[in-house]
Amino acid sequence: MKSKGAVYLVGAGPGDAGLLTLRGAELLARAEVVIYDQLVNPDLLRLAPQAELIHRGKGMTMPQEDITALILAKAREGKTVVRLKGGDPYIFGRGGEEAEALAAAKIHFEVVPGVSSVVAAPNYAGIPLTHREHCSSFTVFTGHAEAAETKTDLRYEQIAKIPGTKVVLMGMERLAEWTRSLIAHGMAADTPVAVVEQGTTGRQRSVAGTLATIAALVAEKKIAPPALTILGGVVTLRGKLNWFESRPLFGQRIVVTRTRTQASELSRQLAERGADVLEIPTIKTVPPTNLAPIADALIELNSYDWLVFTSPTGVTKFFEIFFRGFDDMRDIGGVRIAAVGPATAAKLKEFHLKVNVMPEEFIGVKIAAAMNKYESVENLKICLLRAEVATPELPQALEALGGIVDDIPCYQTVPETEDRTGAAARLVEAGADWITFTSGSTVENFHARFDLPALLKKFPQTKLASIGPETSKALAALGLKPAVEAKAHTIEGLVAALEKSAA
Ligand code: SAH
């Protein structure tokens, strides 16, 4: 019999996916149902690919009683439920009420703390909440007045008297009102104040002024929730400590288009430089239409002089198939190995295979000359392990040098249509600063999904970044030219090109 259900109230952290706890990640990996809020970074849902996802978000706002009822119902079905809440579950998130309902229903529950926006958003705006030279305490309160609350003004009278840093959550709607009220009750009008919108995310914005000026600044910049306000001398430290907003790609919304599994490295590097990354897989890899050629190649693998890999995916897919037939690496024989570039070579290294040849320029067709320089390829048997649809230039170049070439499809790419994180929807709604392309096929597949020229017409500020000439060629076929093309045709090269362009 299935064990009884359990509910984990998990703090998702303030926005930056990296601020989820290890315990939270472990529970997401195990969850059968994930019920998440608007404040939760949807990228975290990637950690729960197996789970049923229930979103309580924009346009589908569910009253608290309904959410609680839903959590109870799922738990009673025997499910492992992760209730994912922004920041820390117990800080202004009504997590306490949900836990009370679970306790009353005698359902097993645990609460996993999260990094609250209270501490994280000020940090990411360059503001430490305490500092010996400024204060020895901090106070957190909500600027949101409950409809029934009539003593608001009294509350501000008390707050105005508390020394130390103050952090105000949910204070945007009535910002003008409560800042005025604090001044009226004796707080210095020139108290430094900062507001941080969407803190810790790639969309973070912050403004700083004083208690007297902040409301006008926020209105001018159209700062909107979720945002919090910090009051106190510590705000002046942000000139020195604003590490997050000074990163090279901060504020740039960059689309990463790769396969579902490959995108992460580029995304990680861009996010680490402060970009707001929209990871939109447009392709996924599946087995080739016809498996006979690779089956034949595996049988006569020992007869080849060279194995040639032109992508990391080619390496992964080839060995997936190889190890289905063999369980000893020595069965690849005494062949030499060529790789198109460092990412492919790195993937081979994971299998403890060294590359004999890699061209100086990481372009498929350049492998031929590089191999021929290593040793004449005349009459040598060469096995190309590539995608099903690939340019004929490389085999032609090898044949022109006298090589005997078998062009073996190891995988094919097909369109990805799912949008689990909502990134595709965000792109179509709001556009982006950059769309990155890392291969000709990503261009074609992105175009198939979004109609690239039409998208650029709708968002004229959106620029294209290409990893190299082959990718740019695919853009040219659509009548488009990338604003930047990477000098080194690698992920690092592409990131460097974007950084240079943003500088
Ligand atoms: N439990 C959450 C807070 C929920 S109340 C936590 O611990 O962070 C919602 C309020 O939190 C918002 O109105 C806003 O004031 C603040 N908030 C949440 N996430 C935020 C973020 N990323 N940046 C700035 N403020 C945020």
Short mmCIF file of C-alpha atoms and ligand atoms in Angstrom, two decimals, residues 14 39 86-88 91-93 116-118 121 169-170 196-199 226-228, ligand 1:
data_model
loop_
_atom_site.label_atom_id
_atom_site.label_comp_id
_atom_site.label_asym_id
_atom_site.label_seq_id
_atom_site.Cartn_x
_atom_site.Cartn_y
_atom_site.Cartn_z
CA PRO A 14 13.97 35.20 -3.18
CA LEU A 39 6.98 34.77 -6.52
CA GLY A 86 8.75 32.62 -2.34
CA GLY A 87 11.51 33.51 0.12
CA ASP A 88 10.92 31.89 3.50
CA ILE A 91 7.71 35.36 6.47
CA PHE A 92 4.59 37.20 5.34
CA GLY A 93 3.72 34.26 3.13
CA SER A 116 14.03 35.50 2.56
CA SER A 117 13.88 38.54 0.33
CA VAL A 118 14.20 40.47 3.60
CA ALA A 121 17.18 41.72 -1.88
CA LEU A 169 7.67 44.42 2.62
CA MET A 170 4.57 44.85 0.47
CA VAL A 196 14.58 47.00 -4.68
CA GLU A 197 12.26 45.51 -7.28
CA GLN A 198 12.45 41.78 -8.17
CA GLY A 199 15.57 41.48 -6.04
CA PRO A 226 7.39 42.56 -5.73
CA ALA A 227 9.61 45.21 -4.23
CA LEU A 228 10.86 46.05 -0.76
N1 SAH B 1 7.97 34.93 2.09
C1 SAH B 1 8.53 35.99 1.30
C2 SAH B 1 7.75 37.27 1.40
C3 SAH B 1 6.34 37.19 0.90
S1 SAH B 1 5.43 38.68 1.04
C4 SAH B 1 10.00 36.17 1.67
O1 SAH B 1 10.46 35.61 2.66
O2 SAH B 1 10.71 36.84 0.92
C5 SAH B 1 5.69 39.38 -0.54
C6 SAH B 1 6.58 40.59 -0.45
O3 SAH B 1 7.92 40.20 -0.27
C7 SAH B 1 6.59 41.45 -1.69
O4 SAH B 1 5.52 42.34 -1.74
C8 SAH B 1 7.90 42.17 -1.55
O5 SAH B 1 7.81 43.24 -0.64
C9 SAH B 1 8.76 41.11 -0.91
N2 SAH B 1 9.53 40.37 -1.92
C10 SAH B 1 9.46 39.07 -2.20
N3 SAH B 1 10.35 38.72 -3.14
C11 SAH B 1 11.01 39.84 -3.44
C12 SAH B 1 12.08 40.15 -4.31
N4 SAH B 1 12.63 39.21 -5.09
N5 SAH B 1 12.55 41.42 -4.36
C13 SAH B 1 12.01 42.38 -3.58
N6 SAH B 1 10.99 42.14 -2.74
C14 SAH B 1 10.51 40.90 -2.66
#
